[in-house]
Coordinates of C-alpha atoms and ligand atoms in Angstrom, one line a residue:
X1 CA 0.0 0.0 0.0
X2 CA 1.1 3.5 -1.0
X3 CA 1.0 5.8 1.9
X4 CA 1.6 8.4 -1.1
X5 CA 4.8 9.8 0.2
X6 CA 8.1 11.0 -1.9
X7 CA 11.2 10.0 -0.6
X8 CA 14.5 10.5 -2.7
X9 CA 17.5 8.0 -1.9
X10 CA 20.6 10.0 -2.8
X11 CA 23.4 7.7 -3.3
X12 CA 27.0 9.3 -3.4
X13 CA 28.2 7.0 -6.0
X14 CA 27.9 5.4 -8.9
X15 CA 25.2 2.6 -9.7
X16 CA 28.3 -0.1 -9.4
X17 CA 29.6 1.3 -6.5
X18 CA 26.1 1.5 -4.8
X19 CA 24.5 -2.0 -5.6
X20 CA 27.6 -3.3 -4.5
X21 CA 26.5 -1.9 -1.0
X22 CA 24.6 -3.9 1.4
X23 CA 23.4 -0.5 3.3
X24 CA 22.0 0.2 -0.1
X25 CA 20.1 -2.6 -0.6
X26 CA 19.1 -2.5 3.1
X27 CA 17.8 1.2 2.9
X28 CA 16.1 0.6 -0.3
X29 CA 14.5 -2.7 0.0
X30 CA 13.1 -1.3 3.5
X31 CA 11.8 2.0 2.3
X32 CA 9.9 -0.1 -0.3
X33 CA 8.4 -2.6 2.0
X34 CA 7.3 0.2 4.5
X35 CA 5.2 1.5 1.6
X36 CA 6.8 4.4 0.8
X37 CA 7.2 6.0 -2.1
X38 CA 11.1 6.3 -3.0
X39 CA 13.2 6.9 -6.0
X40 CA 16.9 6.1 -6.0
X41 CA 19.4 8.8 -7.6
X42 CA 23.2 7.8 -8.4
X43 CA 25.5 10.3 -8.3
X44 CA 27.8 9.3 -11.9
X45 CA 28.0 12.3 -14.7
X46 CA 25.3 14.6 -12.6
X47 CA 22.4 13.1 -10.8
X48 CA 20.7 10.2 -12.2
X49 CA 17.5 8.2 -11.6
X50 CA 17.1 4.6 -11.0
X51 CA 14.3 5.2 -13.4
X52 CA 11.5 7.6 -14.5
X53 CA 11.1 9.7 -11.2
X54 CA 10.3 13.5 -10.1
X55 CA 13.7 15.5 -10.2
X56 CA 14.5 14.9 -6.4
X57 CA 14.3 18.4 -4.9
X58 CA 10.9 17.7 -5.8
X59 CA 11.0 14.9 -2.5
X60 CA 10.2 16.1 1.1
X61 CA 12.9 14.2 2.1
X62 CA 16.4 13.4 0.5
X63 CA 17.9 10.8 2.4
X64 CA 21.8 10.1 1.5
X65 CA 24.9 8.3 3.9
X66 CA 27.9 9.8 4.4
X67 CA 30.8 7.1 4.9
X68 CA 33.9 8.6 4.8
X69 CA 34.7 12.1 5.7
X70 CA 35.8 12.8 1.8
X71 CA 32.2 12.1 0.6
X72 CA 31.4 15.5 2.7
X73 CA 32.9 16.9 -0.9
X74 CA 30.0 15.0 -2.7
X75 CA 27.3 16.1 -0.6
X76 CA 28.1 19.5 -1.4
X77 CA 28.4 19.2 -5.4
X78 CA 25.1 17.2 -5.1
X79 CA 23.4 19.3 -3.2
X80 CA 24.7 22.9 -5.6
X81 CA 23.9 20.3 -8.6
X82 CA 20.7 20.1 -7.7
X83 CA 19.9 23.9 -7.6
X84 CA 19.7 23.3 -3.2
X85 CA 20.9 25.6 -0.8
X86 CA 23.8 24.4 0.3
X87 CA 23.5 25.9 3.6
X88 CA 20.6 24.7 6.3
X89 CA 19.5 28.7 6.3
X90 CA 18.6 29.3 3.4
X91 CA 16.4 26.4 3.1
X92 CA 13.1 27.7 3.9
X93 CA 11.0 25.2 1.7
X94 CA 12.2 22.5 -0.5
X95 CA 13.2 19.1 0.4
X96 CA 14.9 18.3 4.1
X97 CA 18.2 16.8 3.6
X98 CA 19.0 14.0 6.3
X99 CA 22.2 12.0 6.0
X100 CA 23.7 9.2 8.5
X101 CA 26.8 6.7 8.2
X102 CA 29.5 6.3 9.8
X103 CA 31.7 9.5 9.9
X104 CA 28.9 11.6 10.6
X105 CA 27.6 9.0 13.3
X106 CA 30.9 10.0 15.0
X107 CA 31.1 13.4 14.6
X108 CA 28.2 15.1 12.9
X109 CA 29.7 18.8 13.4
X110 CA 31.4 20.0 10.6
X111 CA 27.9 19.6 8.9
X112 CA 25.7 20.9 11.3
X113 CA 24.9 24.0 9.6
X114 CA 24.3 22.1 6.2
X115 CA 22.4 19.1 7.2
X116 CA 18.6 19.4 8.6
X117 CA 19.0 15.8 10.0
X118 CA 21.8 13.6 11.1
X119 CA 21.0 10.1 11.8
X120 CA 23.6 9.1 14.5
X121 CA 23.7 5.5 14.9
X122 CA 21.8 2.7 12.2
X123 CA 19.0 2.9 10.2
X124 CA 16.3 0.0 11.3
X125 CA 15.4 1.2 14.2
X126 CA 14.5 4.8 12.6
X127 CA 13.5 4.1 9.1
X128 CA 9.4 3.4 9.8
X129 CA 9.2 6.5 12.0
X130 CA 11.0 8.7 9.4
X131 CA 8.3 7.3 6.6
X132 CA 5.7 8.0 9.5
X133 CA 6.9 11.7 9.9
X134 CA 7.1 12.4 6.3
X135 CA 3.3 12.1 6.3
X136 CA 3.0 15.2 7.4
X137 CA 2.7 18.0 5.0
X138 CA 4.6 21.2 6.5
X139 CA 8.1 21.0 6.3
X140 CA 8.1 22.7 9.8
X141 CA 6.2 19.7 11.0
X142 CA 8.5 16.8 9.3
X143 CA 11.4 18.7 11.6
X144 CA 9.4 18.6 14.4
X145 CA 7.8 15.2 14.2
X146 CA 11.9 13.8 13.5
X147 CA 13.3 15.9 16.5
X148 CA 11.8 13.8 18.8
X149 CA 13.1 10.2 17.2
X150 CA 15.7 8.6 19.2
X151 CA 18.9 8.9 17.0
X152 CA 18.1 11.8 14.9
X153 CA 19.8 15.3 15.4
X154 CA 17.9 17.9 14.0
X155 CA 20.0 20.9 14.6
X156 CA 17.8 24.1 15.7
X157 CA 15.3 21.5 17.3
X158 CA 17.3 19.4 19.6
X159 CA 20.8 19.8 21.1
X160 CA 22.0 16.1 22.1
X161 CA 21.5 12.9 20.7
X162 CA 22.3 9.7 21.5
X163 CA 23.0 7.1 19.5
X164 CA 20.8 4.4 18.2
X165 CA 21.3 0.9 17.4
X166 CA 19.8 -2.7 16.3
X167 CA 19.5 -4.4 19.8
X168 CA 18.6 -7.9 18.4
X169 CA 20.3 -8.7 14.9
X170 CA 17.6 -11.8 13.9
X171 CA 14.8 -9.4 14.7
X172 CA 16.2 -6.7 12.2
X173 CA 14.7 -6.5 8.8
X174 CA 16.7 -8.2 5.8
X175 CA 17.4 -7.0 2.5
X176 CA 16.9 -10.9 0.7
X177 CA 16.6 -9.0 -2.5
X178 CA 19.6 -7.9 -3.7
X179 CA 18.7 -8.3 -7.3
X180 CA 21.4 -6.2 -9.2
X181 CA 20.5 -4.3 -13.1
X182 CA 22.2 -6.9 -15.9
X183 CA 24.2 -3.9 -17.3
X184 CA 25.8 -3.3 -14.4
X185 CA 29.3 -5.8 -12.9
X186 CA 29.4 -5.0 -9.0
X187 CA 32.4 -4.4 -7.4
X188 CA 32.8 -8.1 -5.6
X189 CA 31.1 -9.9 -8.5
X190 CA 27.6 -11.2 -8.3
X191 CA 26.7 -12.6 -4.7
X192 CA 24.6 -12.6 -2.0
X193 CA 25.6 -10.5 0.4
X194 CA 25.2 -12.3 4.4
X195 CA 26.0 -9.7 7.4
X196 CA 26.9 -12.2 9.9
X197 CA 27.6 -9.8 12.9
X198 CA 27.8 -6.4 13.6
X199 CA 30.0 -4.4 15.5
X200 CA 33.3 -5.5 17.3
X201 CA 34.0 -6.1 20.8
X202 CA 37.9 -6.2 20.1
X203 CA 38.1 -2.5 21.0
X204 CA 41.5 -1.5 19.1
X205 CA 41.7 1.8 20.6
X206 CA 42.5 3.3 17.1
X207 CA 39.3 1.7 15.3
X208 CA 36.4 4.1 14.7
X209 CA 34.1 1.0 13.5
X210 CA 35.4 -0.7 16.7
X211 CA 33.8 1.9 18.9
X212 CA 30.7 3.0 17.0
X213 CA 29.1 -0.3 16.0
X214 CA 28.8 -0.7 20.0
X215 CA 27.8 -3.6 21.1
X216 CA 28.9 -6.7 19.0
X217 CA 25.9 -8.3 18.0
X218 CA 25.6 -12.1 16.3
X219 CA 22.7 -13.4 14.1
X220 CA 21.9 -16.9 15.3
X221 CA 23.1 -19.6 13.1
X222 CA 18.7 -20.5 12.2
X223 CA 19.0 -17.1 10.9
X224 CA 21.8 -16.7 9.2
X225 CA 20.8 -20.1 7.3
X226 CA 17.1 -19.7 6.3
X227 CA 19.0 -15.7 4.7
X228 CA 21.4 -17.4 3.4
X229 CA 18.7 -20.2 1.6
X230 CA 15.9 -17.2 1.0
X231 CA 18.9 -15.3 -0.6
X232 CA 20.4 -17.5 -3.4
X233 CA 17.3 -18.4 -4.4
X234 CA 15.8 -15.3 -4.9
X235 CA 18.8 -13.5 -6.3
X236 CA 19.5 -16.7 -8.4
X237 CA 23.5 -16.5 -7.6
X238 CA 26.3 -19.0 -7.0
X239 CA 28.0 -16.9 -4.3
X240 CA 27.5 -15.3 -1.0
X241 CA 30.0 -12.7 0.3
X242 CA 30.2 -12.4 3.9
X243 CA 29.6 -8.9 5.8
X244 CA 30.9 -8.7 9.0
X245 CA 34.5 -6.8 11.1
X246 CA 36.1 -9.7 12.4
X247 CA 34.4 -12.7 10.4
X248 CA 35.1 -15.6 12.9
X249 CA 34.7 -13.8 16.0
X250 CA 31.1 -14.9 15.2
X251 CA 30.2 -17.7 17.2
X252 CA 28.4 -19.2 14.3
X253 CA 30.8 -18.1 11.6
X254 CA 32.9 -21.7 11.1
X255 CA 29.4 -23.0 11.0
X256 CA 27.9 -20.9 8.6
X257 CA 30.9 -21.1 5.9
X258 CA 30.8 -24.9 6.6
X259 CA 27.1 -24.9 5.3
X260 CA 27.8 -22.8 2.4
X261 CA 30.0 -25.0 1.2
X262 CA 28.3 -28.1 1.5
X263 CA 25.9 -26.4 -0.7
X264 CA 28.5 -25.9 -3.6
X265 CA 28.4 -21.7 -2.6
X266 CA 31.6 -19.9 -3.7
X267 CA 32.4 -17.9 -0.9
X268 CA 34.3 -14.4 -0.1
X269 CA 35.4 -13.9 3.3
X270 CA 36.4 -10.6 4.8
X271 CA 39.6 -9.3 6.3
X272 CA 39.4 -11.5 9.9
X273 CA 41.6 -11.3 13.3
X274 CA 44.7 -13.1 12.5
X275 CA 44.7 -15.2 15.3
X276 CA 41.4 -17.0 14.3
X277 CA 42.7 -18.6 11.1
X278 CA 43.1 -21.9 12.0
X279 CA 44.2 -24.4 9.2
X280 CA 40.7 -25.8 9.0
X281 CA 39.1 -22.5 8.6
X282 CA 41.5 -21.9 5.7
X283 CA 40.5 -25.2 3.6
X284 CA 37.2 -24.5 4.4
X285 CA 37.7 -21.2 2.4
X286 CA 40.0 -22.5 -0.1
X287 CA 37.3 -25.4 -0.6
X288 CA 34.8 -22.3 -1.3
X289 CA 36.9 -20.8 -4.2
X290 CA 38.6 -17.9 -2.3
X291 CA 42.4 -17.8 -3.1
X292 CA 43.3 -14.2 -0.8
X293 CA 43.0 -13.9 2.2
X294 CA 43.1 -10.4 4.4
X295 CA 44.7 -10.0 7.9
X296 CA 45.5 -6.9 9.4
X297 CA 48.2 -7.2 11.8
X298 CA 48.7 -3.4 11.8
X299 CA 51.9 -3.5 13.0
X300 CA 55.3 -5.7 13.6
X301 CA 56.0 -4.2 17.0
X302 CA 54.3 -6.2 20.0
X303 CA 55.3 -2.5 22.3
X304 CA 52.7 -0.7 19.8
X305 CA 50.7 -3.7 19.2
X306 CA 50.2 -3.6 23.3
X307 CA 49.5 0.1 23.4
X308 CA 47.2 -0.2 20.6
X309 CA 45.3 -3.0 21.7
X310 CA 45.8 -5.2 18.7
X311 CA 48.4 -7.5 19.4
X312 CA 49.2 -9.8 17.2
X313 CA 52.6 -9.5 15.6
X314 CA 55.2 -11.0 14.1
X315 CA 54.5 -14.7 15.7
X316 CA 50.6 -14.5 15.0
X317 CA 50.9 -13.2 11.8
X318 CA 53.5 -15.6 10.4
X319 CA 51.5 -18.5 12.3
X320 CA 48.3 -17.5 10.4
X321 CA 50.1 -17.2 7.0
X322 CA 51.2 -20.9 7.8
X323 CA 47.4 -21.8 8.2
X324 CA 46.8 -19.7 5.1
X325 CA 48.9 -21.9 2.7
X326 CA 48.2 -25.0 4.2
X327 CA 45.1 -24.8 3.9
X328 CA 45.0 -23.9 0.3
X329 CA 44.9 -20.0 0.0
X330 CA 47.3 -18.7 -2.6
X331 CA 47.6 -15.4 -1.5
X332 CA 47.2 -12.9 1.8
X333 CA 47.1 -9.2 1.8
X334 CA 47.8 -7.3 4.8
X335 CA 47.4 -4.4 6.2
X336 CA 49.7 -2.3 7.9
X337 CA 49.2 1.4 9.6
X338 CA 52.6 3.4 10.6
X339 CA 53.0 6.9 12.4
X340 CA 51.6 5.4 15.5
X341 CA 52.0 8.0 18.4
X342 CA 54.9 6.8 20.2
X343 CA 56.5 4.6 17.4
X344 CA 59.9 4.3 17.0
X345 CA 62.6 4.2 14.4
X346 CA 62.7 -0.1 16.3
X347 CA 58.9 0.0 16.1
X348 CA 59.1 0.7 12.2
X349 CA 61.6 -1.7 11.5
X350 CA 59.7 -4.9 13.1
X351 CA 57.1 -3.9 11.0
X352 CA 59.6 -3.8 7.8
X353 CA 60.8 -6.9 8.9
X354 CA 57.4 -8.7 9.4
X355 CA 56.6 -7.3 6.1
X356 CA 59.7 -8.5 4.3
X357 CA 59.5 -12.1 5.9
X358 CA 55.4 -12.2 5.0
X359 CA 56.4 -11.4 1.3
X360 CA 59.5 -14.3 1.7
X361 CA 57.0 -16.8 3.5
X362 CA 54.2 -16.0 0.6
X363 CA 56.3 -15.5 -2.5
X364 CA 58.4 -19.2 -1.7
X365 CA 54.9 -21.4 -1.8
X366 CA 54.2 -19.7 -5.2
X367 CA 51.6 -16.8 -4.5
X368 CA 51.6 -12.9 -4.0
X369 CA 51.6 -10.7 -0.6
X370 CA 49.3 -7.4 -1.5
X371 CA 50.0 -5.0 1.6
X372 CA 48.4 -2.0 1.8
X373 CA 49.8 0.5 4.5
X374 CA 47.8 3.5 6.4
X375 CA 49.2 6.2 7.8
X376 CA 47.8 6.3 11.6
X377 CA 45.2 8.7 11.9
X378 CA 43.3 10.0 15.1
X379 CA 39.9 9.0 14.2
X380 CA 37.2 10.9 16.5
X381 CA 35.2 8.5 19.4
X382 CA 38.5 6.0 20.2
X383 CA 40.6 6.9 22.4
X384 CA 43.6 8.1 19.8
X385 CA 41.2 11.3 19.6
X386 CA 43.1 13.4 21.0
X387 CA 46.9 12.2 19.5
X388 CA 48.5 14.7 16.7
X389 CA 48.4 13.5 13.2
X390 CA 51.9 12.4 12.0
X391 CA 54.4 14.8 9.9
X392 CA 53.1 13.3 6.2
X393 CA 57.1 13.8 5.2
X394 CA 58.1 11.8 8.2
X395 CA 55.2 8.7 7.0
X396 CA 56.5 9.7 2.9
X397 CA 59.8 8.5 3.7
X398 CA 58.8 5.8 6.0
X399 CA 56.4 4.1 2.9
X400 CA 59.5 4.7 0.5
X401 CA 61.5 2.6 2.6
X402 CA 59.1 0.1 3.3
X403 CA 58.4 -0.2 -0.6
X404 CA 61.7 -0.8 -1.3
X405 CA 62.3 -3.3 0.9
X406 CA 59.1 -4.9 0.5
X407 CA 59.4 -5.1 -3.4
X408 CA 62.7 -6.9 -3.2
X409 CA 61.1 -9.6 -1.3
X410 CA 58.2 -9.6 -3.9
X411 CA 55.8 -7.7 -2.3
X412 CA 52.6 -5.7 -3.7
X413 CA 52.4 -2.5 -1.9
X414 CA 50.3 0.4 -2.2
X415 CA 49.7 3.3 0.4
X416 CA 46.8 5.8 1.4
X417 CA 48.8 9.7 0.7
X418 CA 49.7 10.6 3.9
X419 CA 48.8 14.4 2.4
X420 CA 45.3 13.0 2.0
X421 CA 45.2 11.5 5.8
X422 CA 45.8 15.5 6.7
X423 CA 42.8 16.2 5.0
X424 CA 40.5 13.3 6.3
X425 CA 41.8 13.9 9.9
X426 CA 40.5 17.7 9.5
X427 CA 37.3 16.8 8.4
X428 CA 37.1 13.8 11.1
X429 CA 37.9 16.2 13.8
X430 CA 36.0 18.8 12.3
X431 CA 33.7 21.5 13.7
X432 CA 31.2 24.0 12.3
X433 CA 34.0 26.2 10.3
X434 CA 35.4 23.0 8.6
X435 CA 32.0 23.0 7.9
X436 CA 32.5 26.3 5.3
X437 CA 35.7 24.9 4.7
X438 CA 34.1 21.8 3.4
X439 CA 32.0 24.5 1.2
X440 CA 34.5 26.5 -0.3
X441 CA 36.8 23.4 -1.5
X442 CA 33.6 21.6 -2.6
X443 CA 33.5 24.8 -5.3
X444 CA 36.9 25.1 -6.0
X445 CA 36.7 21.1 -7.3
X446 CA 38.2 19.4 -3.9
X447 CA 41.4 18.6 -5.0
X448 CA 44.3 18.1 -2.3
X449 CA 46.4 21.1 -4.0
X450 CA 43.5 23.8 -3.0
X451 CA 42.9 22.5 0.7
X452 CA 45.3 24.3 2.5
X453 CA 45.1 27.8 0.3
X454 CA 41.2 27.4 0.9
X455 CA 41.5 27.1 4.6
X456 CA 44.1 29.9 4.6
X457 CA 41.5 32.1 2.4
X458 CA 39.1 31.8 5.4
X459 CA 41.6 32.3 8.3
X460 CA 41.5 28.5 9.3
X461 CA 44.4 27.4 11.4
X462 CA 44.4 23.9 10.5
X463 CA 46.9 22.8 12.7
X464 CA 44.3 23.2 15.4
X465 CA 42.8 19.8 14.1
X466 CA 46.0 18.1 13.4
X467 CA 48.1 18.4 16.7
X468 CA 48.1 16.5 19.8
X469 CA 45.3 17.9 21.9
X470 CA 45.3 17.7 26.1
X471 CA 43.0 15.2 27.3
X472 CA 41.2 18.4 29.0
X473 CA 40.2 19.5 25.8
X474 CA 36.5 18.1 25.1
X475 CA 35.8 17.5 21.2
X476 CA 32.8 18.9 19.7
X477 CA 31.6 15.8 18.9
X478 CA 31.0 14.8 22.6
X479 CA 29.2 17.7 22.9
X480 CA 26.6 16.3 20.8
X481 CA 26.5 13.1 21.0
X482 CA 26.3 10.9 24.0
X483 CA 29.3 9.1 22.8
X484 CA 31.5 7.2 26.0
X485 CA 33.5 10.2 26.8
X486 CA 35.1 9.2 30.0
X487 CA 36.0 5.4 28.8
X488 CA 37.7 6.8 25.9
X489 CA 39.8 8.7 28.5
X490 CA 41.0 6.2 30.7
X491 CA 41.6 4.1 27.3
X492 CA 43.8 7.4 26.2
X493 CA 45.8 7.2 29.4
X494 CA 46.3 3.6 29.4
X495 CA 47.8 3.5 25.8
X496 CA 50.5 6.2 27.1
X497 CA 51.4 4.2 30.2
X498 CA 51.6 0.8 28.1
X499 CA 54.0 2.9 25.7
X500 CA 56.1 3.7 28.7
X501 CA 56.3 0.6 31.0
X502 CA 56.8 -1.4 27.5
X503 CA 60.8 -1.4 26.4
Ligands
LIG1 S1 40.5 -3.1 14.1 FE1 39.3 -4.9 13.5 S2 39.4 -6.2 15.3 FE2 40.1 -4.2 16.0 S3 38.2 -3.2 16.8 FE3 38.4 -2.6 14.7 S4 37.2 -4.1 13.6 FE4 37.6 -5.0 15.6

């Protein structure tokens, strides 16, 4: 049934990029079975419709999700590509624009003067009370009627939000159709995709996803199966690619892949905790057609890997490489962050060296190590929030070394620009005037060369964002949101007395 209402689902991206998306699938298989009426927009030369629909500022409502920090960039050029006011102010009729995802779910203020809704948190529990609100004809009275939904900021109506979440992952609805358009090749191939958990109870205390996805939560194995039948069937597929952060820390994941493959499914696996490859798990994936597989050690040094909470180093890794191959996967990619606070010139060279011996260990059975290294970034809601960024000349010449040496053994290696982890940390620590910063480099076509002459255009010390901060200082974000601000503290202090009492 109809309820006769005109949503527009703005997706960022391109059609490949977005049916490749399980959130996309989610949010518009959902919106459809609530009854509402939606069109879908992609985001490739201009805006584009899914098919025959209204121009969207035509929609009461424009629904979008903001990722990564960067895609702030695309709302902008959307949002002046569609003839919108850019700015919250100016938008006196017209329809509201209400974005969610993770960066903004963490810290929504650089955009609070530009969105009219942040969703902080997940969609389910939210989405029927949104269609419910947009029922209402005055655009005064959507605002109104969404202020007072758990999870939604609606800046100029309410001041603090706290975040919402999925409590029970069986009960949550399930996007079985994830029928894609012939013409278009996703990014992963054609497969059902199965979210077997969400969140992570690992807390790496430099992992944004880590501490936003709050609390882990497992779909039974009953449910994971009857998706997983429901799925194929419907989508007529040979494949199901698993959704989850750590795969096998899912109590019902062994069991799950086991079933899968009994029923002749190719599978894909995500990047899992090194320490839960075991050489079972790794024939069971091997038997499913995968020949990669991803582990992210993050680092060689077991004095960061303690600090950092993530401590698996050169023993785990090179134990769960050995699984790897013997159970029949070709090749591993890793990944790898450097510029750590605290790191040393020893720290970095355990990590060469775990590198190096990964790319030996790899390269001798006959297959390829991919490793792709990150400089460290202090990501907003863990408790690196308050570190500096580190130099991008000091993490250039690190990655140059690390290449070399890396290469000569046979390794694959390609790096995130530590210029562009500058940029992504100002946005990530952002507050209202990156917000016009955000703006102004939109228009001037958001590439890297412009940033800093933009920000210096409108007096914006960007050092304020990138240097270490005193654990006195409260960000913005906590200001708004009722993120965990004094566990994040004591997390901060223990990193800096692990760093100290480990030699
Ligand atoms: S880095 Fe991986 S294992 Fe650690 S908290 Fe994040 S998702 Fe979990």
């Amino acid at each position: 049934m109809s309820r006769g209402l005109d949503i527009a689902i703005l997706y960022l991206s391109d059609r490949r990029v977005a049916y490749s998306s399980l959130a996309f699938h989610m949010l518009k298989g959902y919106l459809s079975e609530l009854g509402a009426r939606t069109a879908v927009y992609f985001k490739e030369d201009g805006i584009i419709a899914e098919r025959e629909a209204p121009h969207p500022s035509k929609s009461k409502i424009i629904l979008t999700s903001l990722p990564y920090e960067l895609m702030y960039i695309d709302l902008v050029d959307m949002l002046d590509s569609l003839s919108i006011p850019v700015w919250r102010r100016d938008r006196r009729e017209g329809p509201i624009i209400l974005a969610g995802g993770p960066a903004i779910t963490a810290n929504p203020t650089p955009l609070l003067d530009i969105l009219d809704v942040v969703l902080v948190g997940e969609a389910e529990p939210v989405l029927e009370q949104i269609v419910d609100a947009v029922e209402h004809e005055s655009r005064e009275r959507i605002l109104q009627e969404l202020s007072g939904i758990e999870g939604l900021l609606v800046p100029g109506y309410n001041e603090r939000v706290k975040r919402v979440y999925v409590r029970n992952l069986d009960d949550a609805w399930y996007p079985i159709d994830q029928r894609i358009p012939k013409d278009i090749e996703p990014v992963w191939g054609r497969s059902f995709m199965l979210e077997t958990t969400r969140g992570c109870a690992r807390g790496c205390r430099f992992c944004m996803e880590g501490m936003i996805f709050r609390p882990k939560r497992d779909r039974s194995f009953q449910k994971l199966r009857s998706i997983l039948d429901e799925g194929i069937a419907a989508n007529r597929v040979g494949k199901v690619s698993f959704y989850s952060l750590a795969f096998f820390d899912s109590p019902h994941a062994q069991k799950i892949l086991e079933y899968a493959v009994s029923q002749g499914l190719e599978v894909s696996v995500p990047s899992i905790r090194a320490e839960t490859l075991t050489r079972e798990r790794a024939e069971l994936i091997s038997l499913g057609g995968q020949r990669t597989i991803t582990i992210a050690p993050e680092t060689g040094s077991c004095r960061i890997g303690e600090a950092i909470n993530k401590c698996i180093g050169y023993e785990g890794t090179m134990t769960a490489i050995d699984n790897a191959l013997e159970g029949g996967l070709r090749n591993v990619k890793l990944y790898i962050m450097i510029g750590f606070p605290g790191e040393t010139d020893e720290d970095f060279e355990e990590t060469v060296k775990l590198v190096e011996d990964a790319a030996y260990k790899v390269g001798s059975s006959g297959g390829t190590l991919k490793v792709a290294v990150n400089p460290f970034m202090p990501k907003p809601v863990t408790p690196m929030q308050w570190s500096r960024v580190p130099d991008p000349k000091m993490i250039a010449e690190k990655m140059r070394v690390l290449r070399k040496r890396a290469s000569m053994k046979g390794a694959r290696v390609s790096f995130y620009d530590p210029k562009w982890a500058v940029v992504q940390t100002v946005l990530a620590r952002g507050d209202k005037r990156v917000g016009e910063l955000v703006v102004e480099w939109a228009r001037r076509g958001g590439r890297l060369g412009a940033f800093k002459s933009v920000a210096r255009r409108l007096g914006i010390n960007l050092a304020e964002y990138l240097e270490e901060k005193p654990v006195e200082w409260t960000p913005p974000w906590h200001e708004i949101v009722e993120h965990p601000y004094a566990g994040l503290r004591m997390l901060r202090f223990e990193y800096e007395s692990l760093l100290r009492s480990i030699s």
